[in-house]
Each structure stands twice: as C-alpha cells, then as structure tokens.
PDB file of C-alpha atoms in Angstrom:
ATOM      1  CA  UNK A  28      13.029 -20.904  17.425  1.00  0.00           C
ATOM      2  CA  UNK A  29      11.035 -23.832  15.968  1.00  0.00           C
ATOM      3  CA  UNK A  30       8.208 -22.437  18.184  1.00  0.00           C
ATOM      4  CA  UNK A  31       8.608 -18.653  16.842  1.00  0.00           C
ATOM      5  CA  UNK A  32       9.155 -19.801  13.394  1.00  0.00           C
ATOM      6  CA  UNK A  33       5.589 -21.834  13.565  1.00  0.00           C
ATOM      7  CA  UNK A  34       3.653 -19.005  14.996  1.00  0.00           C
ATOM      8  CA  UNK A  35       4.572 -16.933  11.993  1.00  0.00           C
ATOM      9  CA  UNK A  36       3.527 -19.253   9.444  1.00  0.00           C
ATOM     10  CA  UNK A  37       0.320 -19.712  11.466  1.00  0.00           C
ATOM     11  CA  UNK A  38      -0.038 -15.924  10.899  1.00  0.00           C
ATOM     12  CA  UNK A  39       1.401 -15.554   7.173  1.00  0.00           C
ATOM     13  CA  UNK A  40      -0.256 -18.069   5.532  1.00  0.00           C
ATOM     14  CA  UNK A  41      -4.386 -17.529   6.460  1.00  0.00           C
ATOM     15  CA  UNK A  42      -2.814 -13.518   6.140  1.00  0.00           C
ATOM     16  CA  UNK A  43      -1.946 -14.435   2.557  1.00  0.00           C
ATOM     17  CA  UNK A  44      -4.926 -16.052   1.498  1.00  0.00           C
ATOM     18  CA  UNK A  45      -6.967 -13.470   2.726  1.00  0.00           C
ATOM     19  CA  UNK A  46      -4.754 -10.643   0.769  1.00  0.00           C
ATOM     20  CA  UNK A  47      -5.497 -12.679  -2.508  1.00  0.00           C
ATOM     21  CA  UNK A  48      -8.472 -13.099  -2.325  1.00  0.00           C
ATOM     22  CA  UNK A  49      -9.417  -9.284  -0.820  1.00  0.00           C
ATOM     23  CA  UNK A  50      -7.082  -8.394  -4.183  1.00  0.00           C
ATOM     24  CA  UNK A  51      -8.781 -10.433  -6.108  1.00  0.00           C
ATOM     25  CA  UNK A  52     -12.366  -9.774  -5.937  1.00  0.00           C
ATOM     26  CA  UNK A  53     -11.923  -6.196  -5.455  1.00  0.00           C
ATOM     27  CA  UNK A  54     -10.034  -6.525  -9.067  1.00  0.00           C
ATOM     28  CA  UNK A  55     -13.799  -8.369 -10.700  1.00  0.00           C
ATOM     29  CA  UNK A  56     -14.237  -4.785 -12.831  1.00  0.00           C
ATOM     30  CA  UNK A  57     -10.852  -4.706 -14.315  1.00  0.00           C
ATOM     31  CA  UNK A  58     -11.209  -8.938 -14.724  1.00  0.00           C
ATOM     32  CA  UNK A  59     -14.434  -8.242 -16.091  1.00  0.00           C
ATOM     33  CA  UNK A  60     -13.004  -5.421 -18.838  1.00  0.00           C
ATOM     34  CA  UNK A  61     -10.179  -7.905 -19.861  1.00  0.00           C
ATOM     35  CA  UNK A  62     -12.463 -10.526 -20.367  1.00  0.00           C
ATOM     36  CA  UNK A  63     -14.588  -8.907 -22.265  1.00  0.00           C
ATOM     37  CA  UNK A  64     -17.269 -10.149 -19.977  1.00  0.00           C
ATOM     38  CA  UNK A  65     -20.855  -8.426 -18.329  1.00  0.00           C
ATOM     39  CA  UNK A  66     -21.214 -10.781 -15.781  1.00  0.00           C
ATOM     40  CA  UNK A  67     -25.201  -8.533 -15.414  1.00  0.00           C
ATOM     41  CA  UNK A  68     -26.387  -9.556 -18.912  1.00  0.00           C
ATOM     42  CA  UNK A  69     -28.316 -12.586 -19.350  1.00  0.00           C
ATOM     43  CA  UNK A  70     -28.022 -14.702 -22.280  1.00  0.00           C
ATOM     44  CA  UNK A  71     -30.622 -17.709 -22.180  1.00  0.00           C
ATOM     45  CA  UNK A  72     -28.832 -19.412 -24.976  1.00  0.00           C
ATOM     46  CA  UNK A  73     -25.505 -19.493 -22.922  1.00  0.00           C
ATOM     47  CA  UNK A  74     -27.506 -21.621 -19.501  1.00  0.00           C
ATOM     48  CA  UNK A  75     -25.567 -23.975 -17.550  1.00  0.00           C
ATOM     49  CA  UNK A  76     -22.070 -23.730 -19.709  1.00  0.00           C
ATOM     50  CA  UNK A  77     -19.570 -25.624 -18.579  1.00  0.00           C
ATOM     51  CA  UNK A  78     -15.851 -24.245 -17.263  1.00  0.00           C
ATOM     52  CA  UNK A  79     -14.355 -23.846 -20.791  1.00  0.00           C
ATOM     53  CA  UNK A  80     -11.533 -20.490 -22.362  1.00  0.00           C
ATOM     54  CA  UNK A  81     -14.319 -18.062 -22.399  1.00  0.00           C
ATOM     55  CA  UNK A  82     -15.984 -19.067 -18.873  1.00  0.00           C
ATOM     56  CA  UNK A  83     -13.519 -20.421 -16.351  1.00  0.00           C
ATOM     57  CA  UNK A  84     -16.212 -21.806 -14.048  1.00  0.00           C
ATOM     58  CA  UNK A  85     -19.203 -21.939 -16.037  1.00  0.00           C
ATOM     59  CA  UNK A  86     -22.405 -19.940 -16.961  1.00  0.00           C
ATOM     60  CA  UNK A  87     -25.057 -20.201 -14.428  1.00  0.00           C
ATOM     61  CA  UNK A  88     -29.138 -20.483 -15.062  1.00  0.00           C
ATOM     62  CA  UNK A  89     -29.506 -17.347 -16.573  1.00  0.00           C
ATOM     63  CA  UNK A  90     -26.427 -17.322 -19.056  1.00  0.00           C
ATOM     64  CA  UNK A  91     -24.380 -15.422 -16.602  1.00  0.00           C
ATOM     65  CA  UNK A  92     -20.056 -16.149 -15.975  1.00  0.00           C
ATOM     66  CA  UNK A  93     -19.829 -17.145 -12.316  1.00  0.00           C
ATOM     67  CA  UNK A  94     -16.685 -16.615 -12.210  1.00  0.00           C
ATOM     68  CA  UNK A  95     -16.919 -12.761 -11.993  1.00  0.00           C
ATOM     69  CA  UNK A  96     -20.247 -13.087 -10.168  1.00  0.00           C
ATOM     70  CA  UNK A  97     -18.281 -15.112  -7.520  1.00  0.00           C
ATOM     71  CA  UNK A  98     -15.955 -12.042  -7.090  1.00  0.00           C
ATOM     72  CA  UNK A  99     -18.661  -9.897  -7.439  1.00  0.00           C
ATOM     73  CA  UNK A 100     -20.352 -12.000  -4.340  1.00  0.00           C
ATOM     74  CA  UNK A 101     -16.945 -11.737  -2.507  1.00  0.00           C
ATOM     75  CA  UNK A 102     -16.592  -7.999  -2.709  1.00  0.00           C
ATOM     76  CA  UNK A 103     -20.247  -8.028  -1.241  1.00  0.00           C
ATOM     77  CA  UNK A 104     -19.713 -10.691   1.664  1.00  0.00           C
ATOM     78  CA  UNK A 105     -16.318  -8.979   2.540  1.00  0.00           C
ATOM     79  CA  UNK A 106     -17.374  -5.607   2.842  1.00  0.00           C
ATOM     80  CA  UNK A 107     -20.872  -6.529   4.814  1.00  0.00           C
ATOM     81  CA  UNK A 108     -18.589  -8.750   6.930  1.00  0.00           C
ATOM     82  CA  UNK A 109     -15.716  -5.917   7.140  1.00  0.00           C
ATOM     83  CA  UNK A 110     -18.435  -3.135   7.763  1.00  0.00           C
ATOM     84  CA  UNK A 111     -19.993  -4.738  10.554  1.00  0.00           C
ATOM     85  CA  UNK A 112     -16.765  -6.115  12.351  1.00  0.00           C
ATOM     86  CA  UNK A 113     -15.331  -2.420  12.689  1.00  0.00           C
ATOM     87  CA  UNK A 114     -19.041  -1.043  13.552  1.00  0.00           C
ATOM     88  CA  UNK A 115     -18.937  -3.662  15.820  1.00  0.00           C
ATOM     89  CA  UNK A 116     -15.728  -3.403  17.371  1.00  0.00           C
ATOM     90  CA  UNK A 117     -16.533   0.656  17.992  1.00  0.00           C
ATOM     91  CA  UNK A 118     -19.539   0.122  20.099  1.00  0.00           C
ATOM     92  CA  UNK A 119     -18.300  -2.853  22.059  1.00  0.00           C
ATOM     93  CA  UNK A 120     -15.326  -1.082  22.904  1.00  0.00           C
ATOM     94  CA  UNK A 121     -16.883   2.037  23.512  1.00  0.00           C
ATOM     95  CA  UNK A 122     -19.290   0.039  25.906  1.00  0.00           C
ATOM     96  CA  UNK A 123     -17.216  -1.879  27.865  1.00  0.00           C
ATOM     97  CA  UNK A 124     -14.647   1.064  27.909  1.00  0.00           C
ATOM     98  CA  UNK A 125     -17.316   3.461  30.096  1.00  0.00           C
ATOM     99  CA  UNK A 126     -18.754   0.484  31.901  1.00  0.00           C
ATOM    100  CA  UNK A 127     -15.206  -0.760  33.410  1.00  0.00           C
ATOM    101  CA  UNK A 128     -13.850   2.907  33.853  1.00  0.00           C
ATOM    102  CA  UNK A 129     -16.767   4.270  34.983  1.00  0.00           C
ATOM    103  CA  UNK A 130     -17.776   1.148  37.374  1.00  0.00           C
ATOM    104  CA  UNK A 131     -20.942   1.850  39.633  1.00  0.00           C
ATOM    105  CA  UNK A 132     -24.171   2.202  38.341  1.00  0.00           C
ATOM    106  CA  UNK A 133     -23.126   3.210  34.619  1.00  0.00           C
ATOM    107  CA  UNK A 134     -21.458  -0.665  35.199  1.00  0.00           C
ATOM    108  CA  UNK A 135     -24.524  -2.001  36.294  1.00  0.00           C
ATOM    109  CA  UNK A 136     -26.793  -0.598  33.585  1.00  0.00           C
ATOM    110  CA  UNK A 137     -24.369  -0.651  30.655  1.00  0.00           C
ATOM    111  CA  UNK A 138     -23.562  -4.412  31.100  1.00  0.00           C
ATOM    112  CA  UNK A 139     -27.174  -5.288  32.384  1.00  0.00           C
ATOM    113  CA  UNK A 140     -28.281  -3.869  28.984  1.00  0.00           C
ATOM    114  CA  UNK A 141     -25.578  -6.047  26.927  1.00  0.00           C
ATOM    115  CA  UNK A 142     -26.593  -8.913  29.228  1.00  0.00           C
ATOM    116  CA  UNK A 143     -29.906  -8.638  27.662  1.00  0.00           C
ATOM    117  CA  UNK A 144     -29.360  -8.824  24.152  1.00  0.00           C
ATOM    118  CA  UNK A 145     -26.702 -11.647  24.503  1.00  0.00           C
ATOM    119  CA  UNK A 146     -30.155 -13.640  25.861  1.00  0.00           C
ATOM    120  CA  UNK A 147     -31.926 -12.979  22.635  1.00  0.00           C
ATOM    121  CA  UNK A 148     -31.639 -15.496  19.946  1.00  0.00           C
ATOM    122  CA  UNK A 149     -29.462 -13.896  17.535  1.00  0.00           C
ATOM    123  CA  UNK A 150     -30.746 -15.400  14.352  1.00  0.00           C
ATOM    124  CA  UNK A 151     -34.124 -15.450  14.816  1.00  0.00           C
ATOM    125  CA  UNK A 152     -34.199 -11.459  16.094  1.00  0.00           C
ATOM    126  CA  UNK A 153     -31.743 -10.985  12.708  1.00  0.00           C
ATOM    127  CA  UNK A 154     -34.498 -12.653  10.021  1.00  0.00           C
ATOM    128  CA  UNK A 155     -37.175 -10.462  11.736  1.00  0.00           C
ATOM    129  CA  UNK A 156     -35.414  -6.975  11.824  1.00  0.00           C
ATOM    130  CA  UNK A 157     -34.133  -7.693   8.129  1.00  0.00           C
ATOM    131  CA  UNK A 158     -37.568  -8.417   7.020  1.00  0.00           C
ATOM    132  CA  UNK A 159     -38.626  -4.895   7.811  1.00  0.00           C
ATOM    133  CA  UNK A 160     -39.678  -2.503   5.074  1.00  0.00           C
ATOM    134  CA  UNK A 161     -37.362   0.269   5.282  1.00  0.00           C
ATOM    135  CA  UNK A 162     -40.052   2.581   3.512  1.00  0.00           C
ATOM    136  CA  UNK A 163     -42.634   2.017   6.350  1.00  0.00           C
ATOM    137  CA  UNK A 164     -39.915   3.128   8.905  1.00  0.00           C
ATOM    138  CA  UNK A 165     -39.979   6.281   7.732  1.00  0.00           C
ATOM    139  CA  UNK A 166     -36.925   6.035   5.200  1.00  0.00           C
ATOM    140  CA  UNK A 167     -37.443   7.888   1.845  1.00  0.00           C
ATOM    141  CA  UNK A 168     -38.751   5.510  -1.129  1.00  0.00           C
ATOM    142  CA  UNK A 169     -35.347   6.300  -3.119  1.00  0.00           C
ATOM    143  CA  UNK A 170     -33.298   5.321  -0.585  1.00  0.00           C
ATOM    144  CA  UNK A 171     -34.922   2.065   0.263  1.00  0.00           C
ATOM    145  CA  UNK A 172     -35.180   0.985  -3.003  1.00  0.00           C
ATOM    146  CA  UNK A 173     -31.564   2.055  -3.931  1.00  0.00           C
ATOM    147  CA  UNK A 174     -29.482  -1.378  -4.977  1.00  0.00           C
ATOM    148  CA  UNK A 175     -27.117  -1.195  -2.158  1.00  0.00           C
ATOM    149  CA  UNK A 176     -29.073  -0.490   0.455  1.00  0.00           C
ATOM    150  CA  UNK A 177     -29.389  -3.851   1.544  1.00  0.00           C
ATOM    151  CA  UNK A 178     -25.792  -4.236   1.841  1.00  0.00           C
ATOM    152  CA  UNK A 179     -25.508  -1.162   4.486  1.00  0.00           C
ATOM    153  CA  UNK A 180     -28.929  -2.502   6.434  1.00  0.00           C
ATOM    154  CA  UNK A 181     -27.535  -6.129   6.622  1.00  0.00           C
ATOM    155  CA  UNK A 182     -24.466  -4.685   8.128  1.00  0.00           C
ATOM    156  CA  UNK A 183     -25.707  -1.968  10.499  1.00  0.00           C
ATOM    157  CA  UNK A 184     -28.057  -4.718  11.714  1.00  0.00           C
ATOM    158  CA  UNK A 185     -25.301  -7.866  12.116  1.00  0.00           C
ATOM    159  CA  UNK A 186     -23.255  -5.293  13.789  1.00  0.00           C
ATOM    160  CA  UNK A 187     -26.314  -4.089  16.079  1.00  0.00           C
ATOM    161  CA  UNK A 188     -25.955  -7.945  17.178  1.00  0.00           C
ATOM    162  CA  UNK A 189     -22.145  -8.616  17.288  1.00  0.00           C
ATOM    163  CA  UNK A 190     -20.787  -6.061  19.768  1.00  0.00           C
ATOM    164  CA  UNK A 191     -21.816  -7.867  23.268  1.00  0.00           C
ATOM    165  CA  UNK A 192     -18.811 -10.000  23.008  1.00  0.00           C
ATOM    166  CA  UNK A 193     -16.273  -7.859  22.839  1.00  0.00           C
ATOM    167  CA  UNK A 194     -18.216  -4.936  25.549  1.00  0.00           C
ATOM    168  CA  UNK A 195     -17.559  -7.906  28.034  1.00  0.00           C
ATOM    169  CA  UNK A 196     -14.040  -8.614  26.686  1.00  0.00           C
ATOM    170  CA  UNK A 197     -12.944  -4.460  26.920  1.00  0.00           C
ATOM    171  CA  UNK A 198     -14.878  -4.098  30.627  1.00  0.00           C
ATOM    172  CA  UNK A 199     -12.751  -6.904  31.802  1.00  0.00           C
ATOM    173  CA  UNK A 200      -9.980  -5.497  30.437  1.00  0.00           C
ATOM    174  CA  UNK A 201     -10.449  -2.058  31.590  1.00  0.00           C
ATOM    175  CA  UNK A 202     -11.011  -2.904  34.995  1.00  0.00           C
ATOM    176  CA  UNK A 203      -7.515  -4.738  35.190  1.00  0.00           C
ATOM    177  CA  UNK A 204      -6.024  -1.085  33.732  1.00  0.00           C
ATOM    178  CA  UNK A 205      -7.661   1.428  35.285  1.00  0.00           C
ATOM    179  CA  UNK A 206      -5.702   0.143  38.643  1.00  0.00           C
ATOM    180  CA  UNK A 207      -2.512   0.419  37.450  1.00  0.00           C
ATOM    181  CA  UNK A 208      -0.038   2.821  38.244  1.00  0.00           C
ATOM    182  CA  UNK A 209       0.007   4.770  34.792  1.00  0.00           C
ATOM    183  CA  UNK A 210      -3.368   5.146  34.948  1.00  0.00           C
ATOM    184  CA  UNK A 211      -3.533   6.202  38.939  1.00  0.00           C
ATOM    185  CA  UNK A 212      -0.532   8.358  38.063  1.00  0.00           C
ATOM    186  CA  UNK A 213      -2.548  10.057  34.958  1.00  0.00           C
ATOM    187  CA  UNK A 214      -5.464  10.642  37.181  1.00  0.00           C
ATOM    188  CA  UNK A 215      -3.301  12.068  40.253  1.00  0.00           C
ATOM    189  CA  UNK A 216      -1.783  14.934  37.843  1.00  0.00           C
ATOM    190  CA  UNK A 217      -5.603  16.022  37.214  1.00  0.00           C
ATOM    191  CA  UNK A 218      -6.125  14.464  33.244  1.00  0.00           C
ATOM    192  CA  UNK A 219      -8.780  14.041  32.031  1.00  0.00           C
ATOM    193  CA  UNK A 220     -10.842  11.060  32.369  1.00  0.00           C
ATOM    194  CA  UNK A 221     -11.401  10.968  28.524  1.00  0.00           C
ATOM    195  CA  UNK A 222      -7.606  11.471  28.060  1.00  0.00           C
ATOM    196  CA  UNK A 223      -7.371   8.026  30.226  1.00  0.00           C
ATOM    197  CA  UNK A 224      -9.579   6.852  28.213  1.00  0.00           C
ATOM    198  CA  UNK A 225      -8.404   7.687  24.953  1.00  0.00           C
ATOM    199  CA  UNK A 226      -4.383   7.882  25.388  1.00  0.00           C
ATOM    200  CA  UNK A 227      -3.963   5.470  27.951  1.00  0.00           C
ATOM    201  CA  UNK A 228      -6.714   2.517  28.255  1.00  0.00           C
ATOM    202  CA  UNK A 229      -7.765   2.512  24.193  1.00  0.00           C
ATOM    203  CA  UNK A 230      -4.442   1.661  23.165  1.00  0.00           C
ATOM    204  CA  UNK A 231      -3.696  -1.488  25.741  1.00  0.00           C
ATOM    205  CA  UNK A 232      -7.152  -2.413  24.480  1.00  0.00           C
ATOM    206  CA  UNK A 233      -6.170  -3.229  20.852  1.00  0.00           C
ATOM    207  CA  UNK A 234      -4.579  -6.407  20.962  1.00  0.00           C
ATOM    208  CA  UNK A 235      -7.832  -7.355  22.813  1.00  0.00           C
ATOM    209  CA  UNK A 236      -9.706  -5.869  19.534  1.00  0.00           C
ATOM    210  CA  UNK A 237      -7.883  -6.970  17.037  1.00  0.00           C
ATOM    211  CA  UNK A 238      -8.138 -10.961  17.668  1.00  0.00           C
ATOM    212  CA  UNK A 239     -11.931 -10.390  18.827  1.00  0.00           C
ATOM    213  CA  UNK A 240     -12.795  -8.364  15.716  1.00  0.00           C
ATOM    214  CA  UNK A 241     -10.429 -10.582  13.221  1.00  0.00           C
ATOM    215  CA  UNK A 242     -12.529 -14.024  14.861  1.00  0.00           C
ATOM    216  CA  UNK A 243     -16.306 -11.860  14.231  1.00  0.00           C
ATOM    217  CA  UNK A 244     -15.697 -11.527  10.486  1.00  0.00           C
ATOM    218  CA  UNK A 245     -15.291 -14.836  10.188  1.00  0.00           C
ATOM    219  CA  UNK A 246     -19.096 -15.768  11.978  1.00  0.00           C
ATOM    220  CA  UNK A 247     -20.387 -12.781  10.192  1.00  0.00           C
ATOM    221  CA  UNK A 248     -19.926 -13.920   7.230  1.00  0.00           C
ATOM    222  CA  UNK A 249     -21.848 -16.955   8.038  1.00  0.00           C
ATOM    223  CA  UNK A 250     -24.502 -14.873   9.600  1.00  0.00           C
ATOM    224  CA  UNK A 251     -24.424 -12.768   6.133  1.00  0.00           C
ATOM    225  CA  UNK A 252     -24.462 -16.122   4.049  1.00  0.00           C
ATOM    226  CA  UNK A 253     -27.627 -17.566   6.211  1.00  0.00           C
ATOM    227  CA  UNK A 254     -29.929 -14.360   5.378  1.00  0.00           C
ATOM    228  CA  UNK A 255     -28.928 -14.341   2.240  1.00  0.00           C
ATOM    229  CA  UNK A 256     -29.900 -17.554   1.209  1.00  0.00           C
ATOM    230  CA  UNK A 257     -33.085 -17.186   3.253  1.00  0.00           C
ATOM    231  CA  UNK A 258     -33.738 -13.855   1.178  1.00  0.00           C
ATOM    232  CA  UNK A 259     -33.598 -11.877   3.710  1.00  0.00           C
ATOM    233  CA  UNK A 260     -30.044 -10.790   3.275  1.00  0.00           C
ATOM    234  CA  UNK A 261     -28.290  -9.385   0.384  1.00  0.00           C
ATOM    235  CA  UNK A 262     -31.005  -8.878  -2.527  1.00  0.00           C
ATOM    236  CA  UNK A 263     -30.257  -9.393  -6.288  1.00  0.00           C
ATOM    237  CA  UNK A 264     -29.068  -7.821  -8.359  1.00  0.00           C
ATOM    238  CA  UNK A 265     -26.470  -7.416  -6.279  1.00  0.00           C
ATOM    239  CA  UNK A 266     -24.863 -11.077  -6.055  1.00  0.00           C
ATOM    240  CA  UNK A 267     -23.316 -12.705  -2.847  1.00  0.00           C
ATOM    241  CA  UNK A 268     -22.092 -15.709  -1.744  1.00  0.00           C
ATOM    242  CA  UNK A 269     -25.207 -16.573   0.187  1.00  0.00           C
ATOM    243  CA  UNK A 270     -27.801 -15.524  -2.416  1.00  0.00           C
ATOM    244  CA  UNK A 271     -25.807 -17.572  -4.923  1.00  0.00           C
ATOM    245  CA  UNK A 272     -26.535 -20.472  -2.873  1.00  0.00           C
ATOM    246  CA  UNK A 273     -29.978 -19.860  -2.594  1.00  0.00           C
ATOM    247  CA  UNK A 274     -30.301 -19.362  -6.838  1.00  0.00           C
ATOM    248  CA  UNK A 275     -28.232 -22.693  -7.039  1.00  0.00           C
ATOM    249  CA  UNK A 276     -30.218 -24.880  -4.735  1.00  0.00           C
ATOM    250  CA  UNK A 277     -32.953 -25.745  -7.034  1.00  0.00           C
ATOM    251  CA  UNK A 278     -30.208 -27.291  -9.668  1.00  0.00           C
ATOM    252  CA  UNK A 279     -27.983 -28.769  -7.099  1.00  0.00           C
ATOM    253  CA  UNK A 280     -28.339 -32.654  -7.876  1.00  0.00           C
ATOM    254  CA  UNK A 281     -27.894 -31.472 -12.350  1.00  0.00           C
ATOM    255  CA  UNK A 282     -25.456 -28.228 -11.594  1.00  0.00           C
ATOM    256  CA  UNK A 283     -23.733 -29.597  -8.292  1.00  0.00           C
ATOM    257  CA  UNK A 284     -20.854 -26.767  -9.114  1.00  0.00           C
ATOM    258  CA  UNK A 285     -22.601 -24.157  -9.033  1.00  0.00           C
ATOM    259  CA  UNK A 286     -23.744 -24.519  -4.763  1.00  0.00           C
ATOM    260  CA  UNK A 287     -19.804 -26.096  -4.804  1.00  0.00           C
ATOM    261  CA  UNK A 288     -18.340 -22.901  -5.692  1.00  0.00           C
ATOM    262  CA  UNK A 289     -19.438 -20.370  -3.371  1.00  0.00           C
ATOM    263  CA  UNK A 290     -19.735 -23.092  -0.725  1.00  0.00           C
ATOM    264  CA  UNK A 291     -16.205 -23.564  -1.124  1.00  0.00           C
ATOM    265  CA  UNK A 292     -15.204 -19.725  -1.141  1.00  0.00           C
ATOM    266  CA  UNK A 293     -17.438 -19.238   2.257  1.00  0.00           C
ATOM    267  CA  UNK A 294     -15.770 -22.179   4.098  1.00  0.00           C
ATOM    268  CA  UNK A 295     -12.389 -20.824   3.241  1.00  0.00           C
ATOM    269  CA  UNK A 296     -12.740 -17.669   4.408  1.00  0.00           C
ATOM    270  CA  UNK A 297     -14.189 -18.242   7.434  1.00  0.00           C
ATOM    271  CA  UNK A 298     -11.542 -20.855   8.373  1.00  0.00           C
ATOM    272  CA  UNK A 299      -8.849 -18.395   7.368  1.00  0.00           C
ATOM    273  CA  UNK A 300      -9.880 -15.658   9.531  1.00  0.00           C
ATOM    274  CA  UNK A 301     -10.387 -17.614  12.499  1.00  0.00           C
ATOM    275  CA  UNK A 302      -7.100 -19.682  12.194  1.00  0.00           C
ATOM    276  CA  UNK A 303      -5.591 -16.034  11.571  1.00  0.00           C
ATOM    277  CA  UNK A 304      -7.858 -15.572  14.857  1.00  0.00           C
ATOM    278  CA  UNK A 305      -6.124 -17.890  16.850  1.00  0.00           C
ATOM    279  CA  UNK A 306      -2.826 -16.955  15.595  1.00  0.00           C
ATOM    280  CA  UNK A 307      -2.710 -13.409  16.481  1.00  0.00           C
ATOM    281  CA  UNK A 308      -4.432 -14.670  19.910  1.00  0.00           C
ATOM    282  CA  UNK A 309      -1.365 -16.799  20.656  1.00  0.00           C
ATOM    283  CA  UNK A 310       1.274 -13.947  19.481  1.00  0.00           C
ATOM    284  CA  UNK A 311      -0.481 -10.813  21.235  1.00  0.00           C
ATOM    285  CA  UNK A 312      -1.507 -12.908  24.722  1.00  0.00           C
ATOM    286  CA  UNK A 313       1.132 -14.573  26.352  1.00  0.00           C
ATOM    287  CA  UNK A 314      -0.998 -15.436  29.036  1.00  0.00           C
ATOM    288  CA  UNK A 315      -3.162 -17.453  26.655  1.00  0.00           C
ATOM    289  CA  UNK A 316      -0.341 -19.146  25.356  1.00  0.00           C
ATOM    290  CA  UNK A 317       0.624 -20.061  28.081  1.00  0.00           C
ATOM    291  CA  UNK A 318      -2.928 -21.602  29.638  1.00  0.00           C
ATOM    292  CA  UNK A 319      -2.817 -23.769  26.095  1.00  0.00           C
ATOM    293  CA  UNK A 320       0.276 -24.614  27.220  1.00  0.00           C
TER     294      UNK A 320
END
C-alpha cells in the first residue's frame, strides 16, 4: 500500500507541474490582454526594470516584460520538444516494428541503417544541418523566411536524430511478440501481416512508447535550448527559452535574473518529465521494477 501509494505521487506530482505550466504558457495571449501588456514592443526607456505591479519579473534589454516572453519561450520549447517526440516516436516505432516482424534481411538493413546514425555525433551533425539555408535547398523564399519556420525545421531535424532509441527499443520488443501465441494464432487464420502489426503488436508496444517518448522530451528540450543559444535554433522574433539565454548572457554578472529565469524554467522541465519518465517506467514494467528491486 505504502509502495502503491508512492508510485502515484511519483506520477501525480511531475504530471501536475507539467499541466500548469503546459496551461500556463499556452494562456501568455489571454495573460498578455489582461495585462494590458505587448510583450513585442520595445520601449528603450523601460530597460532592465525590475520585478515590480506592472512587470512581475522585470523588463529585459530592450524594454520588453519577461514574464510573458518567458511563456511565450515556453509555448515555443514545448511544442518543438512535443513535435519532435511524437515525430520521433512514429518513425522509431515504425522502424523497429518492420525490422523485428519482418526479421531477415529487412532486419539487417533497417537496424544496420539506425546503427549508423546512432555513431554520428548528434550535436555536431544538428548545428550543421540547422545552419542550412532553407532557400538554397530549393524551398520557396516565403516559406523560408516565414517567422515560424524555424520552429518546424528545428523539430523535423531533432526528430530526424531522436528516433534510433526507441527503433531498437520496439525491434526488441517485437521480436519477443511476434512468437507468441496470439500472434501465431492471428497468422494461422490467414490475417494480415499489417493487421498483426497494427491490431496486435502496436498496441503491446505503447507502454514501451510512452516512457521512451515521455524521457526524449525531456533531452530535447535541452537539445532545443543548446541551438538556440548557439543561434542556430529558434530565431527571434520568436522568443525561447534557449535564445533568451543567449540575449541574456552578455548582462549576466549586472542582470543575473534575467539567464536565472529561463535557466530555471528549462531545468524544471526537464527534471519533471524524466522523473515522470521513471515513474511511468516503474508502473507500466514490472519487470523493471523488479530488476531495481
């Protein structure tokens, strides 16, 4: 009972702080109304304010409430980190799906190929693809330019990078289910393999998923957060947590809040979703409970 009852806070309370703080920076535009606030327009006269009624946390170096911008940020770092998870989570799956089901050659070459990008250095490969002119690629001038392209680019391209993990995690998986006797049954009453696939294997996959995708959006928001502030990420206008940092660093020893602040919110989150993480790993795999044990 003690046991059960500990597990469930482990769940509810990272749960609940990520529910507030989805809620509240996907409220910044009704915040922003209330207040009376544009947290766009600069006002040089307003620089470096500190928290006071009208600006909770402050004005930053161009006159500009941070506290909206934070939320703002968040609705930008959570989406890019949300985007990419899922993106991630339907190729990996989809990968290691075919490549344990299918076995043979399809194994071979599917898992040879994910063996090969898990080699690559991550980071590095991420700075160079993001530096990439999207107009010289072939992509029309309007698109490129538009202001949230970067945010769809940065995710497509985290989530090109995140799905190797969890290919390996669903091939092991799927190689354990295709042998057992609902699946042997399935295939000895002449379905389909993509019925297997689809009613039968997909569905004992997802407590698998769901811990593997809720620990990614925790490291890609980091991942997000590091090209960012190497401006190569998210670009301004359009604020995030990571490109705050960057705009902050050159006041950090005289405005020590403002790098404090979305700091703060970054560390948070991460360490929310992957206690969350390890919480749902506990409650949906026994047998990893029991190995900790």
């Amino acid at each position: 009972m003690i046991r059960k009852t500990a597990q469930n806070i482990a769940i509810l309370v990272p749960a609940l702080f990520l529910l507030f703080l989805l809620v509240l920076c996907f409220s910044a535009d009704w915040l922003e109304s209330w207040r009376g606030i544009d947290s766009n327009l600069a006002d040089l006269s307003l620089r470096y304010q500190k928290p006071n009624a009208t600006y909770w946390l402050g004005t930053d170096e161009l006159g500009r409430d941070v506290f909206t911008r934070l939320l703002y940020g968040g609705q930008v770092s959570l989406t890019v980190a949300l985007l990419a998870a899922v993106a991630a989570a339907v190729i990996g799956t989809s990968v290691g799906m075919l490549a344990g089901y299918l076995g043979g050659k399809w194994d071979a070459l599917l898992m040879r190929f994910t063996d090969l990008l898990i080699s690559l250095p991550a980071l590095p490969l991420l700075i160079i693809l993001a530096a990439l002119d999207l107009e010289k690629l072939g992509i029309p001038a309007e698109l490129a330019t538009a202001r949230d392209i970067s945010l769809y680019k940065i995710s497509a391209l985290i989530a090109l990078m995140s799905w190797t993990t969890l290919a390996r995690l669903a091939r092991a998986r799927t190689l354990t289910l295709k042998n057992m006797d609902f699946a042997q049954a399935s295939r000895s009453l002449g379905v389909s393999h993509a019925r297997i696939l689809l009613r039968h294997i997909l569905p004992n996959l997802m407590n698998t998923v769901t811990v593997a995708v809720t620990l990614a959006v925790g490291h890609i928001i980091l991942m997000e957060s590091v090209l960012s502030f190497l401006g190569l990420g998210i670009q301004p206008p359009l604020p995030s947590w990571g490109n705050m940092l960057t705009h902050a660093q050159d006041v950090m020893w005289d405005e020590t809040r403002l790098m404090i602040y979305p700091g703060a919110l970054i560390f948070a989150t991460v360490l929310a979703f992957n206690f969350l993480g390890d919480a749902l790993q506990d409650r949906l795999d026994p047998k990893q409970r029991e190995n900790r044990r």
